[in-house]
Tab-separated table of C-alpha atoms in Angstrom:
chain	number	residue	atom	x	y	z
A	265	MET	CA	-0.116	-0.070	-0.077
A	266	ARG	CA	2.660	2.385	1.029
A	267	ALA	CA	5.000	1.610	-2.263
A	268	ARG	CA	1.789	2.181	-4.296
A	269	MET	CA	1.026	5.654	-2.503
A	270	MET	CA	4.788	6.482	-3.229
A	271	GLN	CA	4.369	5.677	-6.879
A	272	GLN	CA	1.328	7.800	-7.151
A	273	LEU	CA	3.048	10.878	-5.191
A	274	ASP	CA	6.358	10.231	-7.306
A	275	ALA	CA	4.191	10.219	-10.940
A	276	SER	CA	1.782	13.484	-9.465
A	277	GLY	CA	4.992	15.050	-8.577
A	278	LYS	CA	6.647	14.680	-12.084
A	279	TYR	CA	3.399	15.706	-13.675
A	280	LEU	CA	3.332	18.886	-11.556
A	281	ALA	CA	6.690	19.852	-12.030
A	282	THR	CA	6.109	19.189	-15.905
A	283	LEU	CA	2.883	21.385	-15.833
A	284	VAL	CA	4.849	24.135	-13.802
A	285	ASN	CA	7.505	24.340	-16.621
A	286	ASP	CA	4.941	24.208	-19.362
A	287	VAL	CA	2.960	27.278	-17.800
A	288	LEU	CA	6.203	29.219	-17.665
A	289	ASP	CA	7.263	27.893	-21.409
A	290	ILE	CA	3.722	28.917	-22.743
A	291	SER	CA	4.684	32.158	-24.101
A	292	LYS	CA	7.685	30.685	-25.794
A	293	MET	CA	5.558	28.257	-27.430
A	294	GLU	CA	3.077	30.635	-28.571
A	295	SER	CA	5.778	32.901	-30.196
A	296	GLY	CA	7.595	29.914	-31.753
A	297	THR	CA	10.774	30.497	-29.736
A	298	TYR	CA	10.463	27.644	-27.525
A	299	LYS	CA	13.434	25.038	-28.169
A	300	LEU	CA	12.772	21.210	-28.314
A	301	GLN	CA	15.085	18.754	-26.827
A	302	MET	CA	15.141	16.336	-29.903
A	303	GLN	CA	16.255	12.978	-29.700
A	304	GLU	CA	15.647	9.568	-31.103
A	305	ILE	CA	12.832	7.525	-28.965
A	306	ASP	CA	11.412	4.025	-29.416
A	307	VAL	CA	7.787	4.757	-29.644
A	308	HIS	CA	6.388	1.523	-28.254
A	309	ASN	CA	8.646	1.698	-25.095
A	310	LEU	CA	7.404	5.190	-24.462
A	311	CYS	CA	3.884	3.965	-24.658
A	312	THR	CA	4.466	0.786	-22.369
A	313	SER	CA	6.216	3.053	-19.711
A	314	LEU	CA	3.179	5.362	-19.842
A	315	ILE	CA	0.639	2.556	-19.366
A	316	LYS	CA	3.050	1.409	-16.403
A	317	GLU	CA	3.166	4.514	-14.834
A	318	PHE	CA	-0.366	5.586	-15.101
A	319	SER	CA	-1.653	2.174	-14.115
A	320	PRO	CA	-1.461	2.506	-10.402
A	321	GLN	CA	-4.036	5.597	-10.733
A	322	VAL	CA	-6.654	3.703	-12.785
A	323	PRO	CA	-9.840	2.959	-11.071
A	324	LYS	CA	-10.920	-1.042	-10.935
A	325	SER	CA	-13.909	0.080	-13.059
A	326	VAL	CA	-12.102	1.326	-15.820
A	327	GLU	CA	-9.617	-0.985	-18.328
A	328	PHE	CA	-6.669	0.805	-19.347
A	329	LYS	CA	-4.665	-0.596	-22.221
A	330	LEU	CA	-2.206	-0.140	-25.373
A	331	GLU	CA	-2.906	-0.945	-28.962
A	332	CYS	CA	-0.428	-0.675	-31.599
A	333	SER	CA	-0.396	-1.060	-35.591
A	334	ALA	CA	1.346	0.066	-38.658
A	335	SER	CA	0.908	0.440	-42.303
A	336	GLY	CA	3.699	0.540	-45.369
A	337	GLY	CA	5.655	-2.144	-43.738
A	338	VAL	CA	6.486	-0.227	-40.608
A	339	ASP	CA	6.886	-2.657	-37.804
A	340	PRO	CA	5.114	-0.741	-34.925
A	341	LEU	CA	7.092	-2.807	-31.993
A	342	ALA	CA	10.423	-1.466	-33.415
A	343	CYS	CA	9.230	2.072	-34.375
A	344	ASN	CA	11.821	4.827	-33.382
A	345	LEU	CA	11.003	8.668	-33.599
A	346	TYR	CA	13.080	11.714	-33.424
A	347	THR	CA	11.271	13.956	-31.082
A	348	ASP	CA	11.194	15.960	-27.905
A	349	GLU	CA	10.311	12.886	-25.472
A	350	GLN	CA	9.572	14.950	-22.272
A	351	ARG	CA	7.206	17.162	-24.536
A	352	LEU	CA	5.495	13.891	-26.288
A	353	ARG	CA	5.263	12.182	-23.083
A	354	PHE	CA	3.455	15.289	-21.547
A	355	VAL	CA	1.224	15.356	-24.538
A	356	LEU	CA	0.216	11.687	-24.145
A	357	LEU	CA	-0.369	11.690	-20.292
A	358	SER	CA	-2.520	14.945	-20.786
A	359	LEU	CA	-4.846	13.275	-23.210
A	360	ILE	CA	-4.712	9.955	-20.712
A	361	GLN	CA	-5.262	12.006	-17.700
A	362	ASN	CA	-8.349	13.980	-19.292
A	363	SER	CA	-9.605	10.779	-20.268
A	364	PHE	CA	-9.788	9.493	-16.681
A	365	LEU	CA	-11.342	12.719	-15.285
A	366	TYR	CA	-14.600	11.653	-17.365
A	367	THR	CA	-14.364	7.968	-17.620
A	368	HIS	CA	-15.502	6.435	-14.017
A	369	CYS	CA	-16.437	3.141	-15.866
A	370	GLY	CA	-15.456	1.439	-19.455
A	371	SER	CA	-12.268	2.070	-20.964
A	372	VAL	CA	-9.280	4.144	-21.868
A	373	THR	CA	-7.125	3.012	-24.888
A	374	LEU	CA	-3.773	4.489	-25.872
A	375	SER	CA	-3.170	3.529	-29.176
A	376	TYR	CA	-0.839	4.497	-32.223
A	377	GLU	CA	-0.316	3.760	-35.897
A	378	ALA	CA	2.933	4.035	-37.651
A	379	PHE	CA	3.357	5.171	-40.797
A	380	ILE	CA	6.480	5.582	-43.023
A	381	ASP	CA	5.851	9.595	-42.718
A	382	LYS	CA	4.101	10.016	-39.315
A	383	ILE	CA	2.969	8.067	-36.212
A	384	ILE	CA	-0.762	8.954	-35.402
A	385	PHE	CA	-1.455	8.610	-31.440
A	386	CYS	CA	-4.720	8.196	-30.092
A	387	VAL	CA	-6.599	8.296	-26.871
A	388	THR	CA	-9.907	6.757	-26.677
A	389	ASP	CA	-12.459	6.686	-23.783
A	390	THR	CA	-15.876	5.485	-22.881
A	391	GLY	CA	-16.583	8.418	-20.687
A	392	ILE	CA	-19.196	11.130	-20.773
A	393	GLY	CA	-17.831	12.941	-23.939
A	394	ILE	CA	-17.614	16.300	-24.911
A	395	PRO	CA	-20.741	18.531	-25.055
A	396	PRO	CA	-21.262	19.906	-28.661
A	397	GLU	CA	-21.034	23.433	-27.298
A	398	LEU	CA	-17.668	22.614	-26.318
A	399	ILE	CA	-16.341	20.908	-29.170
A	400	ASP	CA	-14.961	24.049	-31.177
A	401	ALA	CA	-13.263	25.266	-28.222
A	402	VAL	CA	-11.488	22.311	-26.634
A	403	PHE	CA	-7.967	23.239	-27.470
A	404	ASN	CA	-8.654	26.960	-27.140
A	405	LEU	CA	-7.682	28.066	-23.738
A	406	ASP	CA	-9.259	31.387	-24.087
A	407	GLU	CA	-12.860	29.995	-24.766
A	408	LEU	CA	-12.783	26.939	-22.561
A	409	GLU	CA	-13.884	26.896	-19.180
A	410	VAL	CA	-12.853	23.740	-17.184
A	411	ASP	CA	-14.443	22.764	-13.831
A	412	LYS	CA	-12.276	19.724	-13.215
A	413	GLY	CA	-8.264	19.768	-13.093
A	414	ASP	CA	-6.181	21.311	-15.543
A	415	ALA	CA	-7.916	19.889	-18.914
A	416	GLY	CA	-7.979	23.259	-20.290
A	417	LEU	CA	-4.623	24.132	-19.914
A	418	SER	CA	-2.905	20.785	-20.894
A	419	LEU	CA	-5.302	20.621	-23.997
A	420	HIS	CA	-3.961	24.028	-25.193
A	421	ILE	CA	-0.628	22.809	-24.526
A	422	VAL	CA	-1.092	19.724	-26.337
A	423	LYS	CA	-2.402	21.887	-29.703
A	424	LEU	CA	0.565	24.247	-29.093
A	425	THR	CA	2.797	21.163	-29.176
A	426	ALA	CA	1.280	20.001	-32.314
A	427	ASP	CA	2.016	23.153	-33.924
A	428	LEU	CA	5.762	23.691	-32.805
A	429	ILE	CA	6.537	19.911	-34.370
A	430	HIS	CA	4.391	20.628	-37.316
A	431	GLY	CA	1.822	17.918	-36.452
A	432	LYS	CA	-1.712	17.858	-35.853
A	433	ALA	CA	-3.971	17.624	-32.685
A	434	TRP	CA	-7.796	16.893	-32.902
A	435	LEU	CA	-10.750	15.537	-31.553
A	436	ASP	CA	-12.876	13.011	-33.424
A	437	THR	CA	-16.099	14.441	-33.560
A	438	SER	CA	-17.554	11.521	-35.236
A	439	TYR	CA	-16.855	9.273	-32.065
A	440	MET	CA	-19.948	9.240	-29.861
A	441	SER	CA	-19.185	6.823	-27.204
A	442	GLY	CA	-17.122	9.045	-25.165
A	443	ALA	CA	-14.173	11.252	-26.398
A	444	ARG	CA	-11.375	10.276	-29.035
A	445	PHE	CA	-8.262	12.656	-29.124
A	446	TYR	CA	-5.614	12.278	-31.841
A	447	PHE	CA	-2.061	13.400	-31.989
A	448	GLU	CA	-0.098	13.362	-35.200
A	449	HIS	CA	3.616	13.705	-34.896
A	450	PRO	CA	5.421	13.582	-38.492
A	451	VAL	CA	8.496	11.111	-38.890
A	452	ASN	CA	11.654	13.340	-39.762
A	453	HIS	CA	14.195	11.026	-41.474
């Protein structure tokens, strides 16, 4: 019990430190002067570590899983990406955390599909979904009023990060069984 609490405290502390740093960096991101710390990472290892890191916080009534696939001859289990690992980790954790804020039973799935020129990450949940009146504002901090946690701030940072890496972030408005967010990261060879 104590070890589990320490793991949760450690993960929360790391997340909070990252969030504070992101708040400090937000003006640099918006002005395009933020400096990415690029390195090659193993995508499957990153996603697996996120599942392990977040699993102690998952309610028993929610299934949390990882799925991966690929197109064009890419091996999804041996897929590398040149990126800012801390920034990508923050994006994926933010999407996962937001899903758990609104999913009390059912499932949350982190998935990715590897293509030759991009990797598309997806977080899908079976929670309460996004009210139609908030769909257009979901990534815009100025228009969004959030009543739980830091969902508005983190989604805004997800969008800024997508812009910074020349990727995309979007909400699947056709998914009606909860919420589904995508984050597309280009592959730079």
